[in-house]
XYZ file of C-alpha atoms in Angstrom:
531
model
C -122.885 93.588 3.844
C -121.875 96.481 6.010
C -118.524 98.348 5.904
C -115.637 97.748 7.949
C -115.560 100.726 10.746
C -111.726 101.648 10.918
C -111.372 104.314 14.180
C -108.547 106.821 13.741
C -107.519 108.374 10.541
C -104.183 108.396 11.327
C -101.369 106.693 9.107
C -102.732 103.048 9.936
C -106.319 103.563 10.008
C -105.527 105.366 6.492
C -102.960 102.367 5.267
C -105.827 100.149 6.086
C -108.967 101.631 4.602
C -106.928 102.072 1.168
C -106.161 98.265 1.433
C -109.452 97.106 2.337
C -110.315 99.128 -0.743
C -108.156 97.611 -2.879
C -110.066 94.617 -2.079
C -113.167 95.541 -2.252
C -114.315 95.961 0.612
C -115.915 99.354 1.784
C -114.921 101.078 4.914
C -116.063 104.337 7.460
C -112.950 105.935 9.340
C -113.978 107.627 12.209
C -111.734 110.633 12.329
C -112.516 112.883 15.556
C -110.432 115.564 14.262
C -111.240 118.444 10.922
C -110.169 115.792 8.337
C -106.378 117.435 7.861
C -102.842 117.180 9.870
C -101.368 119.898 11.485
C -97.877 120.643 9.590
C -94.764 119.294 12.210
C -91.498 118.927 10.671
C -90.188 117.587 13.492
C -92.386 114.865 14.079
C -91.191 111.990 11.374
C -91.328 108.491 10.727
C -88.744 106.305 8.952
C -89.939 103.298 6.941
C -88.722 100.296 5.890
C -88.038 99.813 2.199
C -90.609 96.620 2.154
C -93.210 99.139 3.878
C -92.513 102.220 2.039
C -92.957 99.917 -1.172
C -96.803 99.208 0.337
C -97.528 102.958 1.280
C -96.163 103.491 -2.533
C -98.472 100.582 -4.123
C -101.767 101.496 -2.098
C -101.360 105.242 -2.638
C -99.302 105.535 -6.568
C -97.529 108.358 -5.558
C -93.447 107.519 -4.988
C -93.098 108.691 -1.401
C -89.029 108.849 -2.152
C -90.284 112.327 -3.825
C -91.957 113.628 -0.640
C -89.313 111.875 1.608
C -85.448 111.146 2.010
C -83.502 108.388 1.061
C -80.458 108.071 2.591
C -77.231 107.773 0.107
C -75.952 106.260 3.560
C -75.293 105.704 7.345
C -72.358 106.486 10.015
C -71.413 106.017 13.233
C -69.581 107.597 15.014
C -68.076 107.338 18.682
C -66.149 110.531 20.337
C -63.834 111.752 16.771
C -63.946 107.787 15.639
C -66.314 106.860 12.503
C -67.065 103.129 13.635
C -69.131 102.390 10.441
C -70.007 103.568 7.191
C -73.280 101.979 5.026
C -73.517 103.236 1.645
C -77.082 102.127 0.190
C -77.630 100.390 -2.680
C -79.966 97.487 -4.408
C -78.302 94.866 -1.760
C -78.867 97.333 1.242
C -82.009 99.281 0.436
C -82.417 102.630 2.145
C -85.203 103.729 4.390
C -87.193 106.145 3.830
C -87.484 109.189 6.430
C -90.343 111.109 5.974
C -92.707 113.798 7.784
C -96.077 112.174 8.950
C -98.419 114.838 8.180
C -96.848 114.768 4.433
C -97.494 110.802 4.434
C -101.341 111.415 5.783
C -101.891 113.924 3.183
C -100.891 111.111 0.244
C -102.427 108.647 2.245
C -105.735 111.339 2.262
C -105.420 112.347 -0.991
C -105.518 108.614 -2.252
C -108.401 108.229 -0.117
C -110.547 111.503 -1.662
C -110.862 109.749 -5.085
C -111.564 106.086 -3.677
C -115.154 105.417 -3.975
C -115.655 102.573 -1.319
C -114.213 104.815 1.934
C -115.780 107.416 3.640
C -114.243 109.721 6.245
C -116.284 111.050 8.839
C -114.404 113.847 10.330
C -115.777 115.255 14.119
C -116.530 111.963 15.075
C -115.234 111.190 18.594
C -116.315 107.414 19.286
C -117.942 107.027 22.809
C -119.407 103.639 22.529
C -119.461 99.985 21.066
C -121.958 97.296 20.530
C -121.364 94.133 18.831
C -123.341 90.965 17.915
C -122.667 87.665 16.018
C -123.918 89.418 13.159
C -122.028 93.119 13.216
C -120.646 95.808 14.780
C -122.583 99.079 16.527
C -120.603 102.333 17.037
C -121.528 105.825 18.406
C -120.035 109.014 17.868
C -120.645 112.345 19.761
C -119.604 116.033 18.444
C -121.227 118.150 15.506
C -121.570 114.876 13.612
C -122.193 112.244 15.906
C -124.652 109.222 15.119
C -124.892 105.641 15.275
C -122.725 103.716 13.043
C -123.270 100.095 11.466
C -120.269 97.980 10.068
C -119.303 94.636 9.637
C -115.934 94.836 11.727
C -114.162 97.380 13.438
C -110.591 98.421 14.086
C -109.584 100.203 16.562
C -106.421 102.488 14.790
C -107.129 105.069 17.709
C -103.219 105.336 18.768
C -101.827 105.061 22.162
C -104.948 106.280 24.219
C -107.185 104.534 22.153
C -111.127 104.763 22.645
C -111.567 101.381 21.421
C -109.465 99.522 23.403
C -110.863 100.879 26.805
C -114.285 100.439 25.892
C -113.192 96.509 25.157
C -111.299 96.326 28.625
C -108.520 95.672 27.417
C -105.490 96.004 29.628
C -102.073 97.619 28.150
C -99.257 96.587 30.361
C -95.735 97.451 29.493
C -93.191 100.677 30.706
C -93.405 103.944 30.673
C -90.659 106.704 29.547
C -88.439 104.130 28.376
C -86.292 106.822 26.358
C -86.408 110.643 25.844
C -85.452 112.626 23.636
C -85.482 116.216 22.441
C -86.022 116.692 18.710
C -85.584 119.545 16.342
C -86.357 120.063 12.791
C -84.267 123.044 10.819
C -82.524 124.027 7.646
C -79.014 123.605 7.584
C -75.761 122.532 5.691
C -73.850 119.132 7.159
C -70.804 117.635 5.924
C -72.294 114.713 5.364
C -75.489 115.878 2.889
C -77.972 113.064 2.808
C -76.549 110.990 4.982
C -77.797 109.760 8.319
C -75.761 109.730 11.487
C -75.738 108.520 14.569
C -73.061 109.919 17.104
C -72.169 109.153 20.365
C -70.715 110.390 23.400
C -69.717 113.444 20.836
C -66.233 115.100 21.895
C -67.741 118.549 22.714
C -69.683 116.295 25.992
C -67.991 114.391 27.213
C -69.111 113.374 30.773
C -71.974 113.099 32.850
C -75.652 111.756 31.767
C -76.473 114.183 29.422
C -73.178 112.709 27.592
C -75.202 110.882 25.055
C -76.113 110.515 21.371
C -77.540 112.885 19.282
C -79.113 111.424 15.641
C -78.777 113.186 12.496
C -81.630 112.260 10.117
C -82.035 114.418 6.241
C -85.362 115.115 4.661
C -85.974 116.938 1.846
C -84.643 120.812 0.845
C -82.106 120.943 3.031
C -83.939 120.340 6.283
C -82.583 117.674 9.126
C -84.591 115.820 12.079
C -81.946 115.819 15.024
C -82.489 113.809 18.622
C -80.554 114.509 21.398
C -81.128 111.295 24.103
C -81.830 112.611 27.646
C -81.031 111.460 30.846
C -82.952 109.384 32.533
C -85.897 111.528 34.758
C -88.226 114.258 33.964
C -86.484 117.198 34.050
C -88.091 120.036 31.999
C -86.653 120.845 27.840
C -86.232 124.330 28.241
C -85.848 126.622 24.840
C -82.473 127.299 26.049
C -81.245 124.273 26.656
C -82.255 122.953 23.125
C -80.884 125.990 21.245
C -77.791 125.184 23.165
C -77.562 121.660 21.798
C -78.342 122.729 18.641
C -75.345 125.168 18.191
C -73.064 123.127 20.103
C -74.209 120.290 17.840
C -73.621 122.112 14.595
C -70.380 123.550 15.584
C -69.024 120.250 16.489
C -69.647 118.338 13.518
C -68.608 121.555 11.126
C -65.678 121.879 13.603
C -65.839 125.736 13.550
C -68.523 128.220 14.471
C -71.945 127.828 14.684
C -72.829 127.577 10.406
C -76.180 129.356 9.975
C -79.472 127.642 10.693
C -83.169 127.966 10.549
C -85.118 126.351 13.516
C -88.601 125.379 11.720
C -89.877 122.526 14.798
C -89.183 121.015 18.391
C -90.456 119.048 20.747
C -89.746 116.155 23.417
C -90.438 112.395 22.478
C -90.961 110.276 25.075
C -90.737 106.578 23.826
C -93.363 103.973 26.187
C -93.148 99.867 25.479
C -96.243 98.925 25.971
C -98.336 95.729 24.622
C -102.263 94.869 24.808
C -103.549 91.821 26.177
C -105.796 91.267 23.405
C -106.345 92.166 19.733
C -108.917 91.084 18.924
C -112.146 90.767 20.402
C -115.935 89.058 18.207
C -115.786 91.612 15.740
C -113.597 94.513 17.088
C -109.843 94.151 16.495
C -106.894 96.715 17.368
C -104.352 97.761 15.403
C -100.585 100.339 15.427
C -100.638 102.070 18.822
C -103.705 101.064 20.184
C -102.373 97.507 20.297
C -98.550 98.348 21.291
C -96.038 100.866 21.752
C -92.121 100.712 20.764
C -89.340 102.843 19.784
C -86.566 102.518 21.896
C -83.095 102.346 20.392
C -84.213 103.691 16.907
C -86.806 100.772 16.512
C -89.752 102.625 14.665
C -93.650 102.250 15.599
C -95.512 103.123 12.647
C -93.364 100.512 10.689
C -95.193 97.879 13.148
C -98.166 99.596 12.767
C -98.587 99.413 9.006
C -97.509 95.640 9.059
C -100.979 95.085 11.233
C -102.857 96.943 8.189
C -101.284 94.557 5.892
C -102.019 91.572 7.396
C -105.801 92.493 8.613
C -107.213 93.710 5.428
C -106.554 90.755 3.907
C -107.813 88.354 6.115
C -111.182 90.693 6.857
C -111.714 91.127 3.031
C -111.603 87.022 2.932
C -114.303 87.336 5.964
C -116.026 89.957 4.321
C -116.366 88.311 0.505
C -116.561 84.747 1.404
C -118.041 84.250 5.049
C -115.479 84.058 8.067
C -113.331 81.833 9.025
C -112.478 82.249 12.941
C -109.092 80.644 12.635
C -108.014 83.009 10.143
C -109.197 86.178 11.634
C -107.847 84.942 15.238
C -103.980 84.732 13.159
C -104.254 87.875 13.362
C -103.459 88.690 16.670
C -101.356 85.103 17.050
C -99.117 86.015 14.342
C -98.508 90.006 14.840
C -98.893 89.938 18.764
C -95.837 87.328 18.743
C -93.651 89.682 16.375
C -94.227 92.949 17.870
C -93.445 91.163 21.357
C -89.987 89.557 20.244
C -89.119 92.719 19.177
C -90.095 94.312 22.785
C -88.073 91.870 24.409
C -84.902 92.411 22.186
C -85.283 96.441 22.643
C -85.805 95.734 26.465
C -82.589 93.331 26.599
C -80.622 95.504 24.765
C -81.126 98.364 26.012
C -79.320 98.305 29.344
C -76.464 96.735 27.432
C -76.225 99.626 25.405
C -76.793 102.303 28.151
C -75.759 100.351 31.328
C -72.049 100.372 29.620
C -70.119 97.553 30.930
C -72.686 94.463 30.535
C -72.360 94.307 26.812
C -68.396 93.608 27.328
C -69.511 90.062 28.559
C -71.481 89.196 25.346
C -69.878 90.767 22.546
C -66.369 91.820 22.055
C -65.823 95.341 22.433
C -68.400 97.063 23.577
C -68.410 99.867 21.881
C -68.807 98.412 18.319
C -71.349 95.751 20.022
C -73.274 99.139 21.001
C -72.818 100.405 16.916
C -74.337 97.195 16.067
C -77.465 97.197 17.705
C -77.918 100.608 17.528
C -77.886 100.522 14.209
C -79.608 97.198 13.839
C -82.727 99.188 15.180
C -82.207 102.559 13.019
C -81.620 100.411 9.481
C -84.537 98.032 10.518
C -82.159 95.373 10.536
C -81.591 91.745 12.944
C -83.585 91.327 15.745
C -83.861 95.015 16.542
C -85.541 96.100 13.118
C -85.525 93.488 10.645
C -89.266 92.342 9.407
C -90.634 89.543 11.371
C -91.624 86.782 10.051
C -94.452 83.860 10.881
C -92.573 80.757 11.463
C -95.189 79.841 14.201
C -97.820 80.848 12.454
C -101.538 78.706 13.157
C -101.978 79.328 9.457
C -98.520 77.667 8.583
C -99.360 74.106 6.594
C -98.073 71.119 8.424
C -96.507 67.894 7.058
C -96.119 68.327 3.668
C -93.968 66.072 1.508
C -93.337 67.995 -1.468
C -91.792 70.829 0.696
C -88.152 72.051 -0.261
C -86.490 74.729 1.319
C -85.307 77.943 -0.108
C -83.578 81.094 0.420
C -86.817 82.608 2.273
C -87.986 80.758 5.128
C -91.932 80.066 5.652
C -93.330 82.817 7.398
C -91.130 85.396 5.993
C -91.513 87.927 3.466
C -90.522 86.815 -0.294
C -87.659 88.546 -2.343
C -88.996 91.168 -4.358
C -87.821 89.471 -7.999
C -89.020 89.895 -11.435
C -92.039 87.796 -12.519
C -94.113 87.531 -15.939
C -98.416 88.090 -15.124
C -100.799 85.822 -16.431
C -101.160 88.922 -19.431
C -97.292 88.173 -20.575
C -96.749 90.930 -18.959
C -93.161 91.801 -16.977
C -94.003 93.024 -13.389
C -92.258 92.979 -9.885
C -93.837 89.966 -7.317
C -94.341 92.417 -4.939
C -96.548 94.508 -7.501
C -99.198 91.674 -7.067
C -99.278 91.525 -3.324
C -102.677 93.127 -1.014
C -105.359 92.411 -4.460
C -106.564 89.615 -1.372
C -105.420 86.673 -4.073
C -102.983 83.981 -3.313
C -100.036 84.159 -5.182
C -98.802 81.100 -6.887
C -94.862 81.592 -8.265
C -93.454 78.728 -11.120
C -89.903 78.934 -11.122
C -88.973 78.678 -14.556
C -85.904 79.377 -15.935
C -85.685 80.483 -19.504
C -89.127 81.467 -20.194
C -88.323 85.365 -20.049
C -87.047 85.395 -23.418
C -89.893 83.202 -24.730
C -93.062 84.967 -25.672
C -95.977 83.553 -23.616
C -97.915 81.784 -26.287
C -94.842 79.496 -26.467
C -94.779 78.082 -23.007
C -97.992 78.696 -21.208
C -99.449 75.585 -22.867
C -96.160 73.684 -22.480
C -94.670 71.447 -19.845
C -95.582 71.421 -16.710
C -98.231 74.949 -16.767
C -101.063 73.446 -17.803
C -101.450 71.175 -14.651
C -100.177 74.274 -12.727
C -102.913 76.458 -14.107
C -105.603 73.503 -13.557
C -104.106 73.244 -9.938
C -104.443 76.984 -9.631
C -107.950 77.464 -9.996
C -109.133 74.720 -8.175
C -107.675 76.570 -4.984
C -110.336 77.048 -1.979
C -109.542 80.662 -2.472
C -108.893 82.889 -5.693
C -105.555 82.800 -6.928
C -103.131 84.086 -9.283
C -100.327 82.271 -11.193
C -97.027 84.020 -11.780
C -93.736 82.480 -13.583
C -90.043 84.017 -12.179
C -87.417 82.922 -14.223
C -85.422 82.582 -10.772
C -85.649 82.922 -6.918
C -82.884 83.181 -4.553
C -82.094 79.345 -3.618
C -84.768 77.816 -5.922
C -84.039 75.175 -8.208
C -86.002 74.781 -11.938
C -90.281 74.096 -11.615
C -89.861 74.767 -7.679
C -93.675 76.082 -7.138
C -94.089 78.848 -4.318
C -97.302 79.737 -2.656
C -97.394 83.285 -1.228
C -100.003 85.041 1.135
C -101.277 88.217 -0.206
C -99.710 90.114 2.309
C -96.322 88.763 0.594
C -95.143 85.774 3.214
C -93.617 82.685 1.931
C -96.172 79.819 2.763
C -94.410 77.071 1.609
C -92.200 76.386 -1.586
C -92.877 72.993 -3.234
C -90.650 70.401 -5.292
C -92.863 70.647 -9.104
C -96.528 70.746 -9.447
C -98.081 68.501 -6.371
C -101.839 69.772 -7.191
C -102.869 68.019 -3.624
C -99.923 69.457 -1.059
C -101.270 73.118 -3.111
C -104.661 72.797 -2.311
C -103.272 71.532 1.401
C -100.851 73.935 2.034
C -103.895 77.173 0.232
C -106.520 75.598 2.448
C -103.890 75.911 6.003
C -103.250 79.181 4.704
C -107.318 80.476 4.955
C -107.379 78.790 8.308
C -108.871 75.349 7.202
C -112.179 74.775 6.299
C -115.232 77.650 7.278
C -116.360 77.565 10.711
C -119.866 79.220 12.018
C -119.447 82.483 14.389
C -121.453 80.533 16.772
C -118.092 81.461 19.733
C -117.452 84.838 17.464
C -119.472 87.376 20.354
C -117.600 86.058 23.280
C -114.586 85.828 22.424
C-alpha cells in the first residue's frame, strides 16, 4: 500500500510522520524548504507536560534537556505579586522550548527511521485524489509526481493544501500583538516564569500593558511586551527601550547587563477551517486553525491532531478503512480547538476591556490573573487538554459502565502499570503503538511476581476477552487508578483517552465498547471521493 503524504515538515508534519512510524506505517513529507530550521531564539513554543511527554516518547531524547522547566509561575499586578505556582508532581511544569531546537530532535529522530522519507525542495502545486489514493505534484529542483495512500496537509497557516481543497478559513485577524525578544540576562526570579501587568514604570495609556517573562536554557529569557491595539510599526528603538526599562524595573536599579540574541513582532490570528478532512486529504496544526491569544499555545493543538490522526490512519492503512473512524477526526478535534476559540474570544475583552469582568467574577483584577494564567499553564477552559465527551466514537448504553476519576473522552492519569512481560512501566509509555489499551485494576499484584497471578482470578477471562477484540490490543494491570475500585477494567484509545471504565470483566460490553471505539463495523469507500 502506498505511504501516507504528510505536507510540511514543520513540528506537526514531523510529530506525525514519527507516529505513523511507530505504527508502521510509511510516510513522504513534503518539505519545500533545504531540510534544516533557521536558528530563532526568539521564536518558542511552550508545551504541555502530557504533550511534551509524546514529543519525548516518539523522539527518546528528554526535551527537559534542550528546554526549560519552570521551578514556577507569578503574577504580578503594578508592585503586587497576585500568585505564586511552585511546580511539582501535582502541578507539572511546561516545558518552554525553541522550535528550531524541537525540529532538529524531531529531524534527527526522523534520519534513522527507516519507513519516512523527507523530500526537501518540494513546493506542492497540485492534488488529485481517487477512491483508491492520493496524487500530489511538486515543482522546484526536485519536483515530481507523488503517490500515497492519504495526505495531510501540515502546511501551517497559508497552507497549499487547504486552498487547493477550497477550503474556507474564517475567523479574525490580529487578535493580539506582541513584540518579543530573546537575550541573556540575570532576573530575580531565575527559572521562573512571570507574567506582569500594568508594571509600575507604565503606568497609563494603551501601551500600559503586560510584558511576559519566559526562561530557557543558559541563562537566556523569551520576553513579550502586548501592544496596543493597531498597526503601528516596532521600531529597534522602541524595543530596546522596553527592554531596559523592563530590566531595570524588575531589578529595581539600573539597567543589569544584557545580550540581545533575537526579536521580532507576533501577531496572534483565530482562525478555524470549515473542513478537515476531505476523501483522502485531511488538515492538520495551522492549516486547520489558528490560536494564541491570552497565552493559549498553537503548536500544543497542533500536535494533539498528530496524535489522534496517526492512529486512526494506521488502523485505515493496516486493516482497510473505516469512514466513521477517519471522519472522528475532524468531529472530535474541530469541536475542541473551537471551544477553546470561543473561551479565548469571550475572555478576552473581559480581560482587556477592564470593567466587564467585575460583573462575573469578583475582583477583577485576580479574575484577570486567573484566566491569564489559565491560558499560560494550559489549565481550565483556556489551556487545559480537551477531552471527547461527544465523541461519534464514544460507546453508548453500556451497563457495566462505572464512573471514575477521568471522565470518557478525556485523557487517563499517567499511573504505574505492570506489561504483559512482568515488566513495571508508566500507562502512558504504551500509548501511539496503534493498540487498544486494556487496564485491570488490581490491587496488590505489584508485589506478586507475575507467574503468581496472571493465571489467577479473574485474568484469564480478561486475557481471553482481550484478544478476541475487533482490533489488536494490549492488557495492562495498575495496582490503582484515581477513583477506581478493585477489578474495575478500563479501555483506553491509543492516543491515551478514557473510553469507558467497566464494573469486572463483561467480555461483551468490551468487545461493544472496542468495536464503538474503531467506528463500528468496516464500511466500503464507496462516499470516500466526495466527501
Amino acid at each position: 500500500m502506498d505511504p501516507v503524504i504528510i505536507v510540511g515538515a514543520g513540528p506537526v508534519g514531523l510529530t506525525l510522520a514519527l507516529a505513523l512510524a511507530r505504527q508502521e506505517v510509511p510516510s513522504v513529507v513534503l518539505d519545500e524548504g533545504p531540510g534544516k530550521d533557521e536558528p530563532r531564539p526568539a521564536r518558542t513554543v511552550v508545551l504541555r507536560e502530557d504533550t511534551a511527554a509524546l514529543l519525548e516518547r516518539l523522539t527518546g531524547v528528554p526535551l527537559a534537556k534542550l528546554g526549560s522547566r519552570w521551578a514556577g509561575w507569578r503574577s504580578m499586578r503594578r508592585k503586587q505579586v497576585m500568585r505564586e505556582i511552585t511546580f511539582d508532581d501535582t502541578e507539572p511544569a511546561p516545558l518552554h522550548i525553541a522550535q528550531h531546537v524541537l525540529s532538529g530532535a524531531l529531524r534527527q529522530a526522523l534520519a534513522g527511521e527507516r519507513l519516512v522519507r523527507i523530500a526537501v525542495d518540494n513546493r506542492l502545486d497540485a492534488v488529485e485524489q481517487e477512491t483508491s489514493g492520493v496524487t500530489a505534484h511538486t515543482r522546484g529542483p526536485k519536483g515530481t509526481w507523488w503517490r500515497g495512500s492519504y495526505l495531510v496537509g501540515c502546511d501551517g497557516p497559508r497552507s497549499t493544501v487547504r486552498k487547493l481543497l477550497d477550503i474556507r478559513f474564517p475567523g479574525r485577524t490580529a487578535v493580539e500583538r506582541h513584540a518579543v525578544a530573546a537575550l541573556r540576562t540575570e532576573l530575580p526570579w531565575p527559572d521562573e516564569a512571570l507574567l506582569h501587568r500594568v508594571p509600575p514604570w507604565r503606568t497609563s495609556g494603551p501601551s500600559a500593558g503586560e510584558v511576559t517573562g519566559r526562561p530557557l536554557p543558559d541563562g537566556v529569557w523569551r520576553l513579550d511586551w502586548l501592544l496596543p491595539p493597531g498597526k503601528d510599526l516596532v521600531t529597534p528603538e522602541l524595543l530596546l527601550t522596553r527592554i531596559r526599562e523592563t530590566l531595570a524595573g524588575w531589578t529595581e536599579g539600573p539597567t543589569p547587563p544584557y545580550e540581545l540574541l533575537d526579536t521580532g513582532v507576533h501577531t496572534v490570528h483565530h482562525r478555524l477551517a470549515r473542513r478537515w478532512r476531505v476523501g483522502r486529504v485531511f488538515l492538520a496544526g495551522d492549516a486547520a486553525h489558528l490560536l494564541g491569544a491570552l497565552g493559549t499555545q498553537g503548536l500544543d493543538e497542533g500536535l494533539r491532531d498528530a496524535d489522534n490522526l496517526a492512529w486512526k490512519l494506521a488502523s485505515a492503512w493496516h486493516h482497510g478503512p473505516h469512514e466513521a473512524l477517519l471522519d472522528s477526526y475532524q468531529a472530535e478535534r474541530r469541536a475542541v480547538v473551537a471551544a477553546r476559540l470561543r473561551a479565548a474570544d469571550q475572555a478576552l475583552p473581559l480581560v482587556r476591556g477592564g470593567a466587564g469582568l467585575r460583573l462575573v467574577v469578583p475582583g477583577s483584577a485576580r479574575g484577570h490573573d486567573s484566566l491569564l494564567t489559565d491560558g499560560h499553564l494550559g489549565r481550565g477552559v483556556l489551556g487545559a487538554p480537551g477531552a471527547y465527551a461527544d465523541s461519534p466514537l464514544a460507546p453508548r448504553h453500556i451497563e457495566a459502565e462505572v464512573p471514575v476519576d477521568t471522565a470518557p473522552g478525556a485523557p487517563v492519569t499517567d499511573v504505574r502499570v505492570t506489561a504483559e512481560d512482568g515488566s513495571f512501566v508508566r500507562l502512558r509509555d504504551r500509548l501511539g503503538r496503534g493498540a487498544l489499551l486494556v487496564v485491570l485494576v488490581a490491587p496488590g499484584t505489584g508485589v506478586w511476581e507475575r507467574k503468581h497471578w496472571v493465571t489467577a482470578g479473574v485474568m484469564p477471562r480478561l486475557a481471553a476477552a482481550v484478544t478476541a477484540l475487533p482490533h489488536p490490543a494490549e492488557l495492562l494491570v495498575a495496582e490503582n487508578y484515581p477513583g477506581a475500585a478493585a477489578h474495575t477494567v478500563l479501555l483506553v484509545r491509543p492516543d491515551g483517552h478514557l473510553v469507558t471504565a467497566l464494573s469486572g470483566v463483561r467480555p461483551a460490553d468490551l468487545y461493544a465498547a472496542a468495536e464503538a471505539t474503531l467506528g463500528g463495523p468496516a464500511k466500503t469507500e464507496a462516499t470516500a471521493g466526495s466527501r
